[in-house]
Coordinates of N, CA and C in Angstrom, one line a residue:
Chain A
X1 N 23.1 -14.9 -23.7 CA 21.7 -15.3 -23.5 C 20.8 -14.3 -22.9
X2 N 19.5 -14.6 -22.9 CA 18.7 -13.4 -22.4 C 18.9 -13.3 -20.9
X3 N 18.8 -12.1 -20.3 CA 18.9 -12.0 -18.9 C 18.2 -10.6 -18.5
X4 N 17.8 -10.6 -17.3 CA 17.3 -9.4 -16.6 C 18.1 -9.1 -15.5
X5 N 18.9 -7.9 -15.3 CA 19.8 -7.8 -14.1 C 19.7 -6.3 -13.7
X6 N 20.3 -6.2 -12.6 CA 20.3 -5.0 -11.7 C 21.6 -4.4 -11.6
X7 N 21.5 -3.1 -11.6 CA 22.9 -2.3 -11.5 C 23.4 -2.5 -10.2
X8 N 22.8 -2.2 -9.1 CA 23.4 -2.0 -7.8 C 22.8 -3.0 -6.8
X9 N 23.5 -3.7 -6.0 CA 23.1 -4.7 -5.1 C 22.5 -4.2 -4.0
X10 N 22.8 -3.0 -3.4 CA 22.3 -2.4 -2.2 C 22.0 -0.9 -2.5
X11 N 21.1 -0.4 -1.7 CA 20.7 1.0 -1.8 C 20.4 1.6 -0.3
X12 N 21.0 2.6 0.2 CA 20.7 2.9 1.6 C 20.1 4.5 1.3
X13 N 18.9 4.8 2.0 CA 18.5 6.0 1.8 C 17.9 6.6 3.2
X14 N 17.6 7.8 3.3 CA 17.1 8.4 4.5 C 15.6 8.5 4.3
X15 N 14.8 8.1 5.4 CA 13.3 8.2 5.5 C 12.9 9.6 4.8
X16 N 12.0 9.5 3.9 CA 11.5 10.7 3.3 C 12.1 11.1 2.0
X17 N 13.3 10.5 1.7 CA 13.9 10.8 0.5 C 13.2 9.9 -0.6
X18 N 13.5 10.2 -2.0 CA 13.1 9.4 -3.0 C 14.1 8.4 -3.3
X19 N 13.6 7.2 -3.8 CA 14.7 6.2 -4.0 C 14.6 5.8 -5.6
X20 N 15.6 5.5 -6.2 CA 15.6 4.9 -7.5 C 16.3 3.6 -7.6
X21 N 15.6 2.7 -8.0 CA 16.2 1.3 -8.2 C 16.3 1.1 -9.8
X22 N 17.4 0.5 -10.3 CA 17.6 0.3 -11.6 C 17.6 -1.1 -12.1
X23 N 17.2 -1.3 -13.3 CA 17.4 -2.6 -13.9 C 17.7 -2.6 -15.2
X24 N 18.6 -3.4 -15.7 CA 18.9 -3.6 -17.2 C 18.4 -4.9 -17.7
X25 N 17.9 -5.0 -18.9 CA 17.5 -6.2 -19.5 C 18.1 -6.3 -20.9
X26 N 18.3 -7.6 -21.3 CA 19.1 -7.7 -22.6 C 18.3 -8.3 -23.7
X27 N 17.0 -8.7 -23.4 CA 16.2 -9.1 -24.5 C 15.3 -8.1 -25.0
X28 N 15.7 -7.7 -26.3 CA 15.0 -6.4 -26.8 C 13.5 -6.8 -27.2
X29 N 13.3 -8.1 -27.2 CA 11.8 -8.5 -27.6 C 10.9 -8.7 -26.3
X30 N 11.5 -8.3 -25.2 CA 10.7 -8.3 -24.0 C 9.4 -7.4 -24.0
X31 N 8.5 -7.9 -23.7 CA 7.2 -7.1 -23.9 C 6.4 -6.6 -22.5
X32 N 6.9 -7.0 -21.4 CA 6.2 -6.9 -20.2 C 7.2 -6.9 -19.0
X33 N 7.1 -6.0 -18.1 CA 8.1 -5.9 -17.1 C 7.2 -5.7 -15.8
X34 N 7.8 -6.2 -14.6 CA 7.1 -6.2 -13.4 C 8.2 -5.9 -12.4
X35 N 7.8 -5.1 -11.4 CA 8.6 -4.9 -10.1 C 8.0 -5.5 -8.9
X36 N 8.9 -6.4 -8.3 CA 8.4 -7.0 -7.0 C 9.3 -6.7 -5.7
X37 N 8.4 -6.6 -4.7 CA 9.0 -6.3 -3.5 C 9.2 -7.7 -2.8
X38 N 10.3 -8.0 -2.1 CA 10.5 -9.1 -1.2 C 10.9 -8.7 0.1
X39 N 10.0 -8.7 1.2 CA 10.5 -8.5 2.5 C 11.0 -9.9 3.0
X40 N 11.8 -9.7 4.1 CA 12.5 -10.8 4.7 C 11.7 -11.9 5.2
X41 N 11.8 -13.1 4.6 CA 11.1 -14.3 5.2 C 9.7 -14.4 4.2
X42 N 9.4 -13.5 3.3 CA 8.2 -13.7 2.5 C 8.5 -13.9 1.0
X43 N 7.4 -14.1 0.3 CA 7.5 -14.3 -1.1 C 7.4 -12.8 -1.8
X44 N 7.8 -12.9 -3.1 CA 7.7 -11.6 -3.8 C 6.3 -11.2 -3.8
X45 N 6.2 -9.8 -3.8 CA 5.0 -9.2 -3.9 C 5.0 -8.2 -5.0
X46 N 3.8 -8.3 -5.8 CA 3.7 -7.3 -6.9 C 3.6 -5.9 -6.6
X47 N 4.5 -5.0 -7.2 CA 4.4 -3.7 -7.0 C 3.7 -2.9 -8.2
X48 N 4.4 -3.1 -9.3 CA 3.8 -2.3 -10.4 C 4.2 -2.9 -11.8
X49 N 3.6 -2.8 -12.8 CA 4.0 -3.3 -14.0 C 4.0 -2.5 -15.2
X50 N 4.7 -2.7 -16.3 CA 4.6 -1.7 -17.5 C 4.8 -2.6 -18.8
X51 N 4.1 -2.1 -19.7 CA 4.2 -2.9 -21.0 C 5.2 -2.1 -22.0
X52 N 5.7 -2.8 -22.9 CA 6.8 -2.2 -23.8 C 6.3 -1.1 -24.6
X53 N 5.0 -0.9 -24.7 CA 4.3 0.3 -25.5 C 4.2 1.5 -24.6
X54 N 4.7 1.5 -23.4 CA 4.7 2.5 -22.6 C 6.1 2.9 -22.0
X55 N 6.1 4.1 -21.7 CA 7.6 4.5 -21.1 C 7.6 5.0 -19.7
X56 N 6.4 5.1 -19.2 CA 6.1 5.5 -17.9 C 4.9 5.1 -17.3
X57 N 4.7 4.6 -16.0 CA 3.6 4.2 -15.3 C 3.6 4.6 -14.0
X58 N 2.6 5.1 -13.4 CA 2.6 5.6 -11.9 C 1.7 4.8 -11.1
X59 N 2.0 4.5 -9.8 CA 1.1 4.0 -8.9 C 1.1 4.8 -7.7
X60 N 0.7 4.1 -6.7 CA 0.7 5.0 -5.4 C 2.1 5.0 -4.9
X61 N 2.8 6.2 -5.0 CA 4.2 6.5 -4.4 C 5.2 5.8 -5.3
X62 N 4.8 5.1 -6.2 CA 5.8 4.6 -7.2 C 5.7 4.8 -8.6
X63 N 6.8 4.9 -9.4 CA 6.7 5.2 -10.7 C 7.7 4.3 -11.4
X64 N 7.3 3.5 -12.5 CA 8.2 2.8 -13.3 C 8.5 3.5 -14.5
X65 N 9.8 3.6 -14.9 CA 10.2 4.0 -16.3 C 10.8 3.2 -17.1
X66 N 10.6 3.1 -18.4 CA 11.0 2.1 -19.3 C 11.7 2.8 -20.5
X67 N 13.0 2.5 -20.8 CA 13.7 3.1 -21.6 C 14.2 2.0 -22.6
X68 N 13.4 1.8 -23.8 CA 13.7 0.7 -24.5 C 14.9 1.0 -25.5
X69 N 15.3 2.2 -25.5 CA 16.5 2.5 -26.4 C 17.7 1.9 -25.8
X70 N 17.9 1.9 -24.5 CA 19.0 1.4 -23.8 C 18.6 0.2 -23.0
X71 N 17.3 -0.3 -23.1 CA 16.9 -1.5 -22.3 C 17.2 -1.3 -20.9
X72 N 16.5 -0.3 -20.3 CA 16.8 0.1 -19.0 C 15.3 0.2 -18.4
X73 N 15.2 -0.1 -17.1 CA 13.9 -0.1 -16.4 C 14.3 0.5 -15.0
X74 N 13.6 1.3 -14.4 CA 13.8 1.9 -13.0 C 12.5 1.9 -12.4
X75 N 12.6 1.9 -11.1 CA 11.5 2.0 -10.1 C 11.9 3.2 -9.2
X76 N 10.9 4.0 -9.2 CA 11.2 5.4 -8.3 C 10.0 5.2 -7.2
X77 N 10.5 5.3 -6.0 CA 9.9 5.3 -4.8 C 9.8 6.8 -4.1
X78 N 8.7 7.5 -4.0 CA 8.7 8.6 -3.5 C 8.4 8.7 -2.1
X79 N 9.0 9.6 -1.3 CA 9.0 9.8 0.2 C 9.2 8.2 0.8
X80 N 10.4 7.8 0.6 CA 10.6 6.5 1.2 C 10.4 6.2 2.6
X81 N 9.8 5.3 3.0 CA 9.3 4.9 4.3 C 10.2 3.6 4.8
X82 N 10.3 3.5 6.2 CA 10.8 2.5 6.7 C 10.3 1.1 6.2
X83 N 9.2 1.1 6.1 CA 8.3 -0.2 5.6 C 8.6 -0.4 4.1
X84 N 9.3 0.4 3.4 CA 9.8 0.1 2.0 C 11.1 -0.7 2.1
X85 N 11.7 -0.9 3.2 CA 12.9 -1.6 3.1 C 12.8 -3.0 2.8
X86 N 13.3 -3.5 1.9 CA 13.1 -4.9 1.2 C 14.2 -5.0 0.1
X87 N 14.0 -6.3 -0.5 CA 14.8 -6.5 -1.7 C 13.8 -6.3 -2.9
X88 N 14.2 -5.5 -3.8 CA 13.4 -5.2 -5.0 C 14.1 -5.9 -6.2
X89 N 13.0 -6.6 -6.9 CA 13.3 -7.4 -8.1 C 12.5 -6.8 -9.3
X90 N 13.3 -6.7 -10.4 CA 12.5 -6.6 -11.6 C 12.4 -7.9 -12.4
X91 N 11.4 -8.2 -13.2 CA 11.1 -9.4 -13.7 C 10.6 -9.1 -15.1
X92 N 10.8 -10.0 -15.9 CA 10.3 -10.0 -17.3 C 9.3 -11.2 -17.7
X93 N 8.3 -11.0 -18.3 CA 7.4 -12.0 -18.7 C 7.7 -12.4 -20.2
X94 N 7.9 -13.6 -20.5 CA 8.1 -14.1 -21.8 C 6.8 -13.9 -22.6
X95 N 7.0 -14.0 -23.9 CA 5.9 -13.7 -24.8 C 4.8 -14.4 -24.6
X96 N 4.7 -15.8 -24.2 CA 3.6 -16.4 -24.1 C 3.1 -16.5 -22.7
X97 N 3.7 -15.6 -21.8 CA 3.3 -15.4 -20.4 C 3.2 -16.5 -19.4
X98 N 4.2 -17.5 -19.6 CA 4.1 -18.7 -18.7 C 5.4 -18.6 -17.6
X99 N 6.3 -17.7 -18.0 CA 7.4 -17.7 -17.1 C 8.0 -16.1 -16.7
X100 N 8.2 -16.1 -15.5 CA 8.7 -14.8 -14.9 C 10.3 -15.0 -14.9
X101 N 11.0 -14.1 -15.4 CA 12.5 -14.2 -15.3 C 13.0 -13.0 -14.4
X102 N 13.4 -13.3 -13.4 CA 13.8 -12.2 -12.3 C 15.2 -11.9 -12.5
X103 N 15.4 -10.5 -12.1 CA 16.7 -10.0 -11.9 C 17.4 -10.3 -10.6
X104 N 18.5 -9.8 -10.4 CA 19.4 -10.1 -9.2 C 18.9 -9.6 -7.9
X105 N 18.2 -8.5 -8.0 CA 17.6 -8.0 -6.7 C 18.5 -6.9 -6.2
X106 N 17.9 -5.7 -5.6 CA 18.5 -4.7 -4.9 C 18.0 -4.6 -3.5
X107 N 18.8 -4.6 -2.6 CA 18.4 -4.4 -1.1 C 18.4 -3.0 -0.7
X108 N 17.0 -2.5 -0.5 CA 16.8 -1.2 -0.2 C 16.8 -1.0 1.4
X109 N 17.5 -0.3 1.9 CA 17.4 0.0 3.4 C 17.2 1.4 3.6
X110 N 16.1 1.7 4.4 CA 15.7 3.0 4.8 C 16.0 3.4 6.1
X111 N 16.8 4.4 6.3 CA 17.3 4.9 7.6 C 16.5 5.9 8.2
X112 N 15.9 5.8 9.4 CA 15.1 6.6 10.2 C 15.8 8.1 10.2
Chain B
X1 N -8.3 -11.2 2.7 CA -7.7 -11.3 1.3 C -7.3 -12.6 1.0
X2 N -7.7 -13.3 -0.1 CA -7.1 -14.6 -0.5 C -5.6 -14.5 -0.6
X3 N -5.0 -15.8 -0.3 CA -3.5 -15.8 -0.4 C -3.3 -17.2 -0.7
X4 N -2.0 -17.4 -1.2 CA -1.4 -18.6 -1.5 C -0.8 -19.3 -0.2
X5 N -1.0 -20.4 0.0 CA -0.4 -20.9 1.3 C 0.4 -22.3 1.0
X6 N 1.5 -22.2 1.7 CA 2.5 -23.3 1.5 C 2.8 -23.9 2.7
X7 N 3.0 -25.2 2.7 CA 3.4 -26.1 4.0 C 4.4 -27.2 3.5
X8 N 5.2 -27.5 4.3 CA 5.6 -26.7 5.6 C 6.3 -25.6 5.2
X9 N 6.6 -24.8 6.5 CA 7.4 -23.6 6.3 C 8.9 -23.8 6.1
X10 N 9.3 -24.8 6.7 CA 10.6 -25.4 6.8 C 10.8 -27.0 6.7
X11 N 11.5 -27.4 5.8 CA 11.6 -29.0 5.7 C 13.2 -29.3 5.6
X12 N 13.5 -30.0 6.6 CA 14.9 -30.6 6.7 C 14.9 -32.0 6.2
X13 N 15.8 -32.4 5.3 CA 15.6 -33.8 4.7 C 17.1 -34.3 4.5
X14 N 17.2 -35.6 4.5 CA 18.6 -36.1 4.2 C 18.7 -36.2 2.7
X15 N 20.0 -36.1 2.3 CA 20.3 -36.2 0.8 C 19.8 -37.6 0.3
X16 N 19.1 -37.6 -0.8 CA 18.8 -38.7 -1.4 C 17.2 -39.1 -1.1
X17 N 16.8 -38.4 -0.1 CA 15.2 -38.6 0.3 C 14.4 -37.9 -0.6
X18 N 13.2 -38.4 -0.7 CA 12.1 -37.6 -1.5 C 11.5 -36.7 -0.5
X19 N 11.2 -35.4 -1.1 CA 10.3 -34.5 -0.3 C 9.1 -34.0 -1.3
X20 N 8.0 -33.7 -0.6 CA 6.9 -33.2 -1.3 C 6.5 -31.8 -0.6
X21 N 6.5 -30.8 -1.5 CA 6.2 -29.4 -1.0 C 4.8 -29.3 -1.4
X22 N 4.0 -28.6 -0.6 CA 2.7 -28.5 -0.8 C 2.0 -26.9 -1.0
X23 N 1.2 -26.7 -1.6 CA 0.7 -25.4 -1.9 C -0.8 -25.4 -2.2
X24 N -1.3 -24.5 -1.6 CA -2.8 -24.2 -1.9 C -2.9 -23.0 -2.5
X25 N -3.1 -22.9 -3.9 CA -3.4 -21.9 -4.7 C -4.7 -21.0 -4.3
X26 N -4.7 -19.9 -4.7 CA -6.0 -19.1 -4.6 C -7.1 -19.7 -5.4
X27 N -8.1 -19.8 -4.9 CA -9.2 -20.7 -5.2 C -9.7 -20.5 -6.6
X28 N -9.9 -19.4 -7.1 CA -10.5 -19.2 -8.7 C -9.3 -19.0 -9.6
X29 N -8.0 -19.4 -9.1 CA -6.8 -19.1 -10.1 C -6.8 -20.5 -10.9
X30 N -6.2 -20.3 -12.1 CA -6.2 -21.4 -13.0 C -4.7 -21.7 -13.4
X31 N -3.6 -20.8 -13.1 CA -2.3 -21.0 -13.5 C -1.5 -21.1 -12.2
X32 N -0.6 -22.1 -12.3 CA 0.1 -22.3 -11.0 C 1.6 -22.6 -11.4
X33 N 2.4 -22.1 -10.4 CA 3.9 -22.0 -10.7 C 4.7 -22.5 -9.4
X34 N 5.9 -22.9 -9.8 CA 6.9 -23.2 -8.7 C 8.2 -22.3 -9.0
X35 N 8.7 -21.6 -8.1 CA 9.9 -20.9 -8.4 C 10.7 -21.4 -7.1
X36 N 12.1 -21.2 -7.2 CA 13.0 -21.4 -6.1 C 14.1 -20.2 -6.0
X37 N 14.5 -20.0 -4.8 CA 15.5 -18.8 -4.5 C 16.6 -19.6 -3.6
X38 N 17.7 -19.7 -4.2 CA 18.8 -20.2 -3.4 C 19.1 -19.0 -2.5
X39 N 19.6 -19.1 -1.2 CA 19.9 -17.9 -0.3 C 20.8 -16.9 -0.8
X40 N 20.2 -15.8 -0.9 CA 21.1 -14.7 -1.4 C 21.0 -14.4 -2.8
X41 N 20.3 -15.2 -3.6 CA 20.3 -15.2 -5.2 C 19.0 -14.7 -5.5
X42 N 18.9 -14.7 -6.9 CA 17.5 -14.2 -7.5 C 16.6 -15.3 -7.5
X43 N 15.3 -15.0 -7.6 CA 14.3 -16.0 -7.7 C 14.4 -16.7 -9.2
X44 N 14.2 -18.0 -9.3 CA 14.4 -18.7 -10.5 C 13.1 -19.6 -11.0
X45 N 12.8 -19.5 -12.0 CA 11.5 -20.2 -12.6 C 11.8 -21.7 -12.5
X46 N 10.8 -22.5 -12.2 CA 11.1 -24.0 -12.3 C 10.0 -24.6 -13.2
X47 N 8.6 -24.2 -12.9 CA 7.7 -24.9 -13.8 C 6.4 -24.0 -13.7
X48 N 5.7 -24.0 -14.8 CA 4.3 -23.4 -14.8 C 3.3 -24.6 -15.1
X49 N 2.1 -24.6 -14.8 CA 1.1 -25.6 -14.8 C -0.2 -25.0 -15.1
X50 N -1.0 -25.6 -16.1 CA -2.3 -25.1 -16.5 C -3.0 -26.1 -17.1
X51 N -4.3 -26.3 -16.8 CA -5.1 -27.3 -17.4 C -4.6 -28.7 -17.2
X52 N -4.0 -28.9 -15.9 CA -3.5 -30.2 -15.5 C -2.4 -30.7 -16.3
X53 N -1.6 -29.8 -16.9 CA -0.5 -30.2 -17.4 C 0.6 -29.1 -17.5
X54 N 1.8 -29.5 -17.6 CA 3.0 -28.5 -17.5 C 2.9 -27.6 -18.9
X55 N 2.9 -26.4 -18.6 CA 3.0 -25.4 -19.6 C 4.5 -25.2 -20.0
X56 N 5.2 -24.9 -19.2 CA 6.7 -24.7 -19.4 C 7.5 -25.1 -18.2
X57 N 8.7 -25.7 -18.4 CA 9.6 -26.0 -17.5 C 11.0 -25.5 -17.8
X58 N 11.8 -25.1 -16.6 CA 13.1 -24.6 -16.9 C 14.2 -25.8 -16.9
X59 N 15.3 -25.4 -17.3 CA 16.3 -26.5 -17.4 C 16.7 -27.0 -15.9
X60 N 16.3 -26.2 -15.0 CA 16.4 -26.8 -13.5 C 15.4 -27.9 -13.2
X61 N 14.3 -27.9 -13.9 CA 13.3 -28.8 -13.6 C 13.6 -30.1 -14.4
X62 N 14.4 -31.0 -13.7 CA 14.9 -32.3 -14.5 C 13.9 -33.3 -14.0
X63 N 14.4 -34.6 -14.3 CA 13.7 -35.7 -14.0 C 13.5 -35.9 -12.5
X64 N 14.2 -35.1 -11.7 CA 14.1 -35.3 -10.3 C 12.9 -34.6 -9.8
X65 N 12.4 -33.9 -10.5 CA 11.1 -33.0 -10.1 C 9.9 -33.3 -10.9
X66 N 8.8 -33.3 -10.1 CA 7.6 -33.5 -10.7 C 6.5 -32.5 -9.9
X67 N 5.4 -32.2 -10.5 CA 4.3 -31.6 -10.1 C 2.9 -32.3 -10.2
X68 N 2.2 -32.0 -9.3 CA 0.9 -32.6 -9.4 C -0.2 -31.8 -8.9
X69 N -1.5 -31.9 -9.4 CA -2.5 -31.2 -8.8 C -3.5 -32.4 -8.4
X70 N -3.2 -33.0 -7.2 CA -3.9 -34.2 -6.8 C -5.6 -34.0 -6.7
X71 N -5.9 -32.9 -6.2 CA -7.4 -32.6 -6.1 C -7.7 -31.3 -6.5
X72 N -8.8 -30.7 -6.2 CA -9.2 -29.4 -6.6 C -8.5 -28.2 -6.0
X73 N -7.7 -28.5 -5.0 CA -7.1 -27.4 -4.1 C -5.7 -27.3 -4.0
X74 N -5.0 -28.6 -4.0 CA -3.7 -28.5 -3.8 C -2.8 -28.7 -4.9
X75 N -1.6 -28.3 -4.8 CA -0.6 -28.2 -6.1 C 0.8 -28.6 -5.4
X76 N 1.3 -29.6 -5.7 CA 2.5 -30.2 -5.0 C 3.8 -30.1 -6.0
X77 N 4.9 -30.1 -5.4 CA 6.2 -30.2 -6.1 C 6.8 -31.4 -5.4
X78 N 7.3 -32.5 -6.2 CA 8.0 -33.5 -5.5 C 9.5 -33.6 -6.1
X79 N 10.3 -33.7 -5.2 CA 11.7 -33.9 -5.5 C 12.0 -35.3 -5.0
X80 N 12.4 -36.2 -6.1 CA 12.5 -37.6 -5.8 C 13.8 -37.9 -5.0
X81 N 14.9 -37.4 -5.4 CA 16.1 -37.7 -4.5 C 16.9 -36.7 -4.3
X82 N 16.8 -36.0 -3.3 CA 17.1 -34.5 -3.1 C 18.7 -34.6 -3.0
X83 N 19.3 -33.5 -3.4 CA 20.7 -33.3 -3.5 C 21.0 -32.1 -2.7
X84 N 22.3 -31.8 -2.2 CA 22.5 -30.7 -1.3 C 22.2 -29.5 -2.0
X85 N 22.4 -29.4 -3.3 CA 22.2 -28.1 -4.1 C 20.6 -27.9 -4.2
X86 N 19.9 -28.7 -3.8 CA 18.4 -28.5 -3.8 C 18.0 -27.6 -2.6
X87 N 19.0 -27.3 -1.8 CA 18.6 -26.6 -0.7 C 18.3 -24.9 -1.0
X88 N 17.1 -24.7 -0.9 CA 16.7 -23.2 -1.3 C 15.3 -23.1 -0.7
X89 N 14.8 -21.8 -1.0 CA 13.4 -21.5 -0.6 C 12.5 -21.7 -1.9
X90 N 11.5 -22.4 -1.7 CA 10.7 -22.8 -2.9 C 9.3 -21.9 -2.8
X91 N 8.9 -21.3 -3.7 CA 7.8 -20.5 -3.7 C 6.8 -21.0 -4.9
X92 N 5.6 -21.2 -4.2 CA 4.4 -21.4 -5.2 C 3.8 -20.1 -5.6
X93 N 3.3 -20.0 -6.7 CA 2.5 -18.8 -7.1 C 1.4 -19.4 -7.9
X94 N 0.3 -18.4 -8.0 CA -0.7 -18.7 -8.9 C -1.5 -17.5 -9.3
X95 N -2.0 -17.7 -10.5 CA -2.6 -16.4 -11.1 C -4.0 -16.8 -11.8
X96 N -4.8 -15.9 -11.9 CA -6.2 -16.0 -12.3 C -6.2 -16.5 -13.9
X97 N -5.5 -15.7 -14.6 CA -5.3 -16.0 -16.0 C -3.6 -15.9 -16.3
X98 N -3.4 -15.8 -17.4 CA -2.0 -15.7 -17.8 C -1.5 -14.6 -17.1
X99 N -0.2 -14.6 -16.6 CA 0.4 -13.6 -15.9 C 0.8 -12.3 -16.7
X100 N 0.6 -12.3 -18.1 CA 0.8 -11.3 -18.8 C -0.5 -10.4 -18.5
X101 N -1.6 -10.9 -18.2 CA -2.9 -10.1 -18.1 C -3.2 -10.0 -16.6
X102 N -2.7 -10.7 -15.8 CA -3.2 -10.6 -14.4 C -2.0 -10.9 -13.4
X103 N -2.1 -10.5 -12.2 CA -1.0 -10.6 -11.2 C -0.9 -12.0 -10.8
X104 N 0.3 -12.4 -10.6 CA 0.6 -13.8 -9.9 C 0.9 -13.5 -8.5
X105 N 0.3 -14.2 -7.7 CA 0.5 -14.1 -6.1 C 1.3 -15.1 -5.8
X106 N 2.4 -14.8 -4.8 CA 3.4 -15.8 -4.3 C 3.0 -16.2 -3.0
X107 N 3.3 -17.4 -2.6 CA 3.1 -17.9 -1.2 C 4.3 -17.3 -0.4
X108 N 4.3 -17.7 0.9 CA 5.2 -17.3 1.8 C 6.7 -18.1 1.6
X109 N 6.5 -19.4 1.0 CA 7.8 -20.2 0.6 C 7.8 -21.3 1.6
X110 N 8.5 -22.4 1.2 CA 9.0 -23.4 2.0 C 10.5 -23.4 1.9
X111 N 11.2 -23.3 3.2 CA 12.5 -23.4 3.2 C 13.1 -24.9 3.2
X112 N 13.6 -25.4 2.2 CA 14.1 -26.8 2.1 C 15.6 -26.8 2.5
X113 N 16.1 -27.6 3.4 CA 17.5 -27.8 3.7 C 17.7 -29.3 3.6
X114 N 18.8 -29.5 2.7 CA 19.0 -30.9 2.4 C 20.4 -31.1 3.2
X115 N 20.5 -32.2 4.0 CA 21.8 -32.4 4.8 C 22.3 -33.7 4.6

């Protein structure tokens, strides 16, 4: 079946380091992907999105890379800060845009 | 900054009872959603709602579930006869247009505990 999943459940980095969070998807027809951040006790918060006709998109301190050949998505966070500690989910939107399918989530811990 | 608000923040209910989870989406948004997250697991889609009707629902959203927009501001999720496995965090979300074109904003969630 179709699924969106993550390679690693946890990631621990030092403050100031760059972080890379990975995601694999299985639906080659996926057209649109989003990264969400979920802090403890809160709902998912939009970080950045990318369409399938792009391979890279940059935001403020974040970059999303899309490799359609191997169906892989990554989120890079530059100069990671303690406030970046959260669970990060990749999500896919179906072709008619009514449903987000979330991956398993990666817990990012930033050590001071 | 406008936000999606959900009440209550925590609901404890006896198995078999009915619960209604309430959400106030962002005022100019037209698309509404419910998602749930069982503790430690990923966020799962339940239902999307547009133009006063369900656009899409998942296999989780069976006959025990229903949604309603009773007035111009509230969006509710009703579970008719709760089961232990309904215990989860329930998130409401809304978007101005289709989420392909615009960001979906999530509320803080309602933690439902069925005992």
